[in-house]
PDB file of C-alpha atoms in Angstrom:
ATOM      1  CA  UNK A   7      18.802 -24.553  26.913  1.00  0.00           C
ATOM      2  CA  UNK A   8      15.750 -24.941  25.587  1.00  0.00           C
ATOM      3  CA  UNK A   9      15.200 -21.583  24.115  1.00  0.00           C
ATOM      4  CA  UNK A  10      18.961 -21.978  22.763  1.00  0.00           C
ATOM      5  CA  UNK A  11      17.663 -24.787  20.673  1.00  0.00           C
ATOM      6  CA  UNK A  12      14.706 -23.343  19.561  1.00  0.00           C
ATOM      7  CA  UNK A  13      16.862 -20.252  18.410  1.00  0.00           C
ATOM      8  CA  UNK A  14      19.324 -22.745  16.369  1.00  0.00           C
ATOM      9  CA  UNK A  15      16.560 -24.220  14.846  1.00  0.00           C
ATOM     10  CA  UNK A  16      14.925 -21.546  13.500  1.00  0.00           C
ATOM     11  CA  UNK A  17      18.502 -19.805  12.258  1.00  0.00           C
ATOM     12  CA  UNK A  18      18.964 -22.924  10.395  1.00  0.00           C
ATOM     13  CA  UNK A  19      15.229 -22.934   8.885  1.00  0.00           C
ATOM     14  CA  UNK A  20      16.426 -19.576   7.657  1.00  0.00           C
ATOM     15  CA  UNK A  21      19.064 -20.360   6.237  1.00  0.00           C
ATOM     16  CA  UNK A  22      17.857 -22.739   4.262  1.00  0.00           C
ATOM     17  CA  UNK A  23      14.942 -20.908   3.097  1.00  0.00           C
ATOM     18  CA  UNK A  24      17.354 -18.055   2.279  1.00  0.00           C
ATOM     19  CA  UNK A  25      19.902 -21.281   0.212  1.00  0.00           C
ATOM     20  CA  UNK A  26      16.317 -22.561  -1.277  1.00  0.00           C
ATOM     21  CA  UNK A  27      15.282 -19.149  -2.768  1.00  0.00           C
ATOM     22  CA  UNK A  28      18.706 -18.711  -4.353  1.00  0.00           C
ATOM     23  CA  UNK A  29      18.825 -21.839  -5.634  1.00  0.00           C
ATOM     24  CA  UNK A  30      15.378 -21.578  -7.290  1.00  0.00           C
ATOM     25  CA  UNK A  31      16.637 -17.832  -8.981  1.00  0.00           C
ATOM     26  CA  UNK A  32      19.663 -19.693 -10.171  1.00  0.00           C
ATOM     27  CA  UNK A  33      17.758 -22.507 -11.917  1.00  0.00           C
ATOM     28  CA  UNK A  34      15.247 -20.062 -13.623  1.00  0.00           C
ATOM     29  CA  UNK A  35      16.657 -19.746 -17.584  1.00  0.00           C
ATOM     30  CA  UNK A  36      18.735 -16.934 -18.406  1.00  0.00           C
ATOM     31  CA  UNK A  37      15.974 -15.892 -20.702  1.00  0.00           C
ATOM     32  CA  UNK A  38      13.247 -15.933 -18.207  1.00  0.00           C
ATOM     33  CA  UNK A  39      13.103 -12.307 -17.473  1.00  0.00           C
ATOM     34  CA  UNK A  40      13.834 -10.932 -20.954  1.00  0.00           C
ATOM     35  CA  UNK A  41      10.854 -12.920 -22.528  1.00  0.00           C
ATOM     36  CA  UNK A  42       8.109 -10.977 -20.236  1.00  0.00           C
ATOM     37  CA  UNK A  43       7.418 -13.797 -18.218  1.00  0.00           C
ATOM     38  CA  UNK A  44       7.646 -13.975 -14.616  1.00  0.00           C
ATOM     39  CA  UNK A  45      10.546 -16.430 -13.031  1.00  0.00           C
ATOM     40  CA  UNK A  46       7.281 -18.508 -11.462  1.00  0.00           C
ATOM     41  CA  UNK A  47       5.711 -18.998 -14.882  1.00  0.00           C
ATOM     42  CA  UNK A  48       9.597 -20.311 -15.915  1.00  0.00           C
ATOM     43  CA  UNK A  49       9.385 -22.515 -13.224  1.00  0.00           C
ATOM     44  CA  UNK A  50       5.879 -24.269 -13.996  1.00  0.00           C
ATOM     45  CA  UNK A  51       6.773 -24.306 -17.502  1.00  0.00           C
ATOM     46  CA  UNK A  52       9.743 -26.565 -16.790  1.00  0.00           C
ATOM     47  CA  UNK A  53       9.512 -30.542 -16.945  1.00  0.00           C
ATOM     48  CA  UNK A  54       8.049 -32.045 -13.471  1.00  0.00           C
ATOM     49  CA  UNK A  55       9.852 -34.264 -11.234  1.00  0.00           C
ATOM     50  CA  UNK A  56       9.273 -37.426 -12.216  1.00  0.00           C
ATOM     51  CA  UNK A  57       6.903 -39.525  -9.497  1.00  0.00           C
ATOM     52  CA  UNK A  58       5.416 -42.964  -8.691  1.00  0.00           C
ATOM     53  CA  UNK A  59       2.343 -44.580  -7.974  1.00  0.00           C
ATOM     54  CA  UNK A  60       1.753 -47.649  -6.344  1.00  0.00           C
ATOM     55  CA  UNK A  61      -1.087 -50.448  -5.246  1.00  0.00           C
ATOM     56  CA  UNK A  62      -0.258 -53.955  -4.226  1.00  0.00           C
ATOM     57  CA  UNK A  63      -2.792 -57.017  -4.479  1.00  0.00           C
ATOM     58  CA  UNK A  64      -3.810 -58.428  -2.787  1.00  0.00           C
ATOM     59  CA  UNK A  65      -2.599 -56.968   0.640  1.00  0.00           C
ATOM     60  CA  UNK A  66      -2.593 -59.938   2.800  1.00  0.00           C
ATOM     61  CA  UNK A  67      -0.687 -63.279   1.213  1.00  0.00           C
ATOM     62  CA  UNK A  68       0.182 -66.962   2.458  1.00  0.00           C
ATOM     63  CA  UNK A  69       3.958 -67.109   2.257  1.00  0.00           C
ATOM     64  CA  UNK A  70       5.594 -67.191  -1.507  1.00  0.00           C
ATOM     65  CA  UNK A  71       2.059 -66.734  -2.818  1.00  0.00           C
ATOM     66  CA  UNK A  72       2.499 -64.124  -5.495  1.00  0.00           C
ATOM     67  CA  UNK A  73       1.375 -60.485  -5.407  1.00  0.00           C
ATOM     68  CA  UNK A  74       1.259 -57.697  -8.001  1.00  0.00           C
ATOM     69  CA  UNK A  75       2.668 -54.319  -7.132  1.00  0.00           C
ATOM     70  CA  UNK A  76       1.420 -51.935 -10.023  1.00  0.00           C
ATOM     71  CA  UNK A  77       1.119 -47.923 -10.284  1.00  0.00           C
ATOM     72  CA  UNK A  78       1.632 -45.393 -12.741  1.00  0.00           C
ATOM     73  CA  UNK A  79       5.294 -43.142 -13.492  1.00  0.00           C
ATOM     74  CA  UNK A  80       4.682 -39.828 -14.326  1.00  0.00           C
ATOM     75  CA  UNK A  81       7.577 -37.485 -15.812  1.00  0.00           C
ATOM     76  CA  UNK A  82       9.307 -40.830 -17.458  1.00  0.00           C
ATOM     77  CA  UNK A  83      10.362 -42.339 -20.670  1.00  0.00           C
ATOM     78  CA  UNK A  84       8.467 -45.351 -22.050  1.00  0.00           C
ATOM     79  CA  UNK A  85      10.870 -48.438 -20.448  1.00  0.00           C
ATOM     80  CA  UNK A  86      12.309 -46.731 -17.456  1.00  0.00           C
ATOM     81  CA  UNK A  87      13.565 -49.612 -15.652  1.00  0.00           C
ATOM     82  CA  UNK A  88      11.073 -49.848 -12.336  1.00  0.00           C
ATOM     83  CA  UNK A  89      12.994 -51.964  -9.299  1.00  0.00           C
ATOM     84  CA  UNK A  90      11.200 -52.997  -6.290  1.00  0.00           C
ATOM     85  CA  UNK A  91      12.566 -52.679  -2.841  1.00  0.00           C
ATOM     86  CA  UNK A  92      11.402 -53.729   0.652  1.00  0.00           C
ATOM     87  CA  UNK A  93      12.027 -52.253   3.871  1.00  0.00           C
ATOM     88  CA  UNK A  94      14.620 -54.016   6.260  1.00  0.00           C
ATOM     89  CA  UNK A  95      16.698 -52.706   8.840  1.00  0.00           C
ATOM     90  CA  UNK A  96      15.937 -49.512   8.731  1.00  0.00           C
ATOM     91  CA  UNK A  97      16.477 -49.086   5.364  1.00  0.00           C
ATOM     92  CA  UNK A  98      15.242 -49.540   1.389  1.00  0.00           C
ATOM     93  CA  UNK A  99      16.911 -52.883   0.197  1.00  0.00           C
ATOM     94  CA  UNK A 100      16.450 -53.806  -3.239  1.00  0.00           C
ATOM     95  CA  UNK A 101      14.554 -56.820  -3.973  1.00  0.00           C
ATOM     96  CA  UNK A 102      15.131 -59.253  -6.744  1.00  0.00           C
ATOM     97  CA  UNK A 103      12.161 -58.041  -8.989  1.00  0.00           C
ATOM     98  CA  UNK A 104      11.872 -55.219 -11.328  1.00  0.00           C
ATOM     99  CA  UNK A 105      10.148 -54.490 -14.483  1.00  0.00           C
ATOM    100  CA  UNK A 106      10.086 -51.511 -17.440  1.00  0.00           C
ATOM    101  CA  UNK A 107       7.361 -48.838 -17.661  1.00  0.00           C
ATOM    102  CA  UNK A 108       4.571 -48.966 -20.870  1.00  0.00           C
ATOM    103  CA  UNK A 109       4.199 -46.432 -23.260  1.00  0.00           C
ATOM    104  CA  UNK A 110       1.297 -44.777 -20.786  1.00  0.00           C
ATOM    105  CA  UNK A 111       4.089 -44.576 -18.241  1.00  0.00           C
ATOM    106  CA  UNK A 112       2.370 -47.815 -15.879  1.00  0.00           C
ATOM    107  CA  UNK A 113       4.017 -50.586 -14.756  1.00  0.00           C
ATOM    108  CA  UNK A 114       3.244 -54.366 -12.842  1.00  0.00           C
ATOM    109  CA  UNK A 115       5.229 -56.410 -11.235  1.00  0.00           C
ATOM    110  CA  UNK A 116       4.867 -59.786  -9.553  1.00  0.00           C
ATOM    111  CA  UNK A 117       6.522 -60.499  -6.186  1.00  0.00           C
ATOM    112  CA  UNK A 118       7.126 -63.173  -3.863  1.00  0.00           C
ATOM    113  CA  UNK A 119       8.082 -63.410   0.157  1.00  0.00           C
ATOM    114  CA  UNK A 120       8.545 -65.909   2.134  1.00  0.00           C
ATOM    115  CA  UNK A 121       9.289 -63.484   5.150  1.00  0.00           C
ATOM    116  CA  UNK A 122       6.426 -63.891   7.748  1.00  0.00           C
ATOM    117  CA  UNK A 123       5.062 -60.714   9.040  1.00  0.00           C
ATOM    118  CA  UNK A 124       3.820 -57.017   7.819  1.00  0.00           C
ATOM    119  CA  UNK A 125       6.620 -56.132   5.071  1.00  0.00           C
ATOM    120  CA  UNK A 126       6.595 -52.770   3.224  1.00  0.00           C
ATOM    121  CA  UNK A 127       7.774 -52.172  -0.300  1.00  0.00           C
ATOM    122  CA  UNK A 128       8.050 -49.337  -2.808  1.00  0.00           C
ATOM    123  CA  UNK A 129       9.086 -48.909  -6.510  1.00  0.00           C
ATOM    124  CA  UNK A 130      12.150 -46.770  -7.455  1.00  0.00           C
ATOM    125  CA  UNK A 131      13.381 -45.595 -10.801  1.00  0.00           C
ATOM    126  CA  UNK A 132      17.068 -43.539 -10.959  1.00  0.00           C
ATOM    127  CA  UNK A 133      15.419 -40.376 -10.576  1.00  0.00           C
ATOM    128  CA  UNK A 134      12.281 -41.021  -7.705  1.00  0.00           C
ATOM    129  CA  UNK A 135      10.742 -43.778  -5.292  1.00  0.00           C
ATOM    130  CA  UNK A 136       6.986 -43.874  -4.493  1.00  0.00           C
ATOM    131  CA  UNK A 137       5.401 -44.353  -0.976  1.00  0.00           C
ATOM    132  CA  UNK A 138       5.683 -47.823   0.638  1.00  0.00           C
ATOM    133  CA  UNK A 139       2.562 -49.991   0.439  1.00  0.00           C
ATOM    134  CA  UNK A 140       2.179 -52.892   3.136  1.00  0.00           C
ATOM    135  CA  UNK A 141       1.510 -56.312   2.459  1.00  0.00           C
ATOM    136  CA  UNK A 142       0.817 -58.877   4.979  1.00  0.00           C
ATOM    137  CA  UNK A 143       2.561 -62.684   5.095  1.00  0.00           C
ATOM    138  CA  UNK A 144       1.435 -65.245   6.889  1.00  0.00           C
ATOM    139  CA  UNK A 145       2.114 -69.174   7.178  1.00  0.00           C
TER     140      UNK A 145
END
């Protein structure tokens, strides 16, 4: 059974390398190999996925004593709308605080919790979410 499983997995790792590679040919532009460029220079001269930092101080707060979460969004438009979220129940839950980024692409946002506890939040925009950052509450 074992060996069954190990077989499945790597049919399906495969599969979707084979789905992957495909994909990535189809997304190259039409032009790509008529200009004399190769489909990876295409590729790297196409816009990035757009990604977030993120730093939260300070880490450890008495309960609805403010915090900043703050970072940097990379492959945005000056006032993408930045919404913070917190991790409950197994799952990213929006939290009532968001904020737009600057012309440099950063961003800042204050927060408060009265939840007692470690808590983890992150940043999202439409298009990407950064790591989670942990922040402490106590009484």
């Amino acid at each position: 059974m074992r060996v069954r499983s190990q077989v499945i997995r790597r049919s399906v790792a495969g599969f979707a390398g084979v789905a992957l590679a495909l994909g990535a040919a189809a997304a190259l532009p039409a032009n790509a190999s008529s200009s004399g460029s190769s489909g990876a220079d295409a590729v790297a001269s196409s816009v990035a996925a757009p990604t977030l930092t993120i730093t939260g101080k300070p880490t450890t707060v008495k309960a609805w004593q403010q915090f900043v979460l703050s970072g940097k969004a990379t492959g945005t438009k000056a006032g993408t709308k930045v919404v913070v979220q917190r991790w409950e129940t197994n799952k990213w839950v929006t939290f009532p605080a968001s904020t737009v980024t600057t012309k440099s692409g950063t961003y800042s946002v204050r927060v408060k919790s009265g939840r007692i506890g470690a808590q983890y939040f992150r940043v999202a925009t439409a298009k990407a979410a950064s790591s989670a950052v942990k922040i402490t509450v106590k009484k």
